[in-house]
Steps between C-alpha positions, in 0.01 A plus 500: 500500500407864534742779577329549836550136604866509381564810712336337799712186454817710479404687819442171685837364379687815607334499841596135555859565387535800733358306796758224448800737523648506855555844657844658479687598815366854463146361508562244776323641806749344742776727371307827513562734794222474751410138441776301668487507882810620683584235762860589590683810612360786706176696479515866607214734587579872515368727776488879529536611861634856476683699760866454586618155391672255729819311425468274192376153590371592846133443592257786439231377738248480213359209304454469126129562475302346214155613622447750216571251221233400251335167581267274306164363614689230693681762711839419346726760343500526122847648449684688775824666396825344626854453372637153436756316294534124456805387702547867597631648820446836667790667319386408148123520558455835675626714206201653328301532821366858472686764701178593685544179702730575790452156655408148390401152615673198352419128513622196312299360212273317471240704684271254679150475346584762237613535142791728413564564130745725321331812363775742391403864458684795349797577722467187715590163349452336842136603541268208579135440586390324819153344487281221631555585867293704742637839603506383864707190416743703287545758778566217745760335279689815402498622864710799602687738274859616514652831392635517147 
């Protein structure tokens, strides 16, 4: 057997051995942020209205508009920014929402016909991505905003 054929045989054996090893938790895609859908808790969309704010929790008269979000060829959003937290509530999910948002819309997860996944960013551990829904449907579900 030549050196070249021995090296090839060793490469094949190593490849087969590596393929047989199951992934560790760090490699398991279901445990990575952004891969497991959030189906419980609240989903919050921030809104910037400006002007003098109303009393916290009172209606602003505006909706949470998703019309400027990026959409795919199918017309569904590819990753609108929201805040969420599995089993979360308003009090423990709103922290991290940027200060520029003086109002917000909030609904309970799951969002109908959409996918919400955790996507933490620097300074906001509750940041999530909303996708798979049309901007019109998302605007309709999130409805009116309230003052922060």
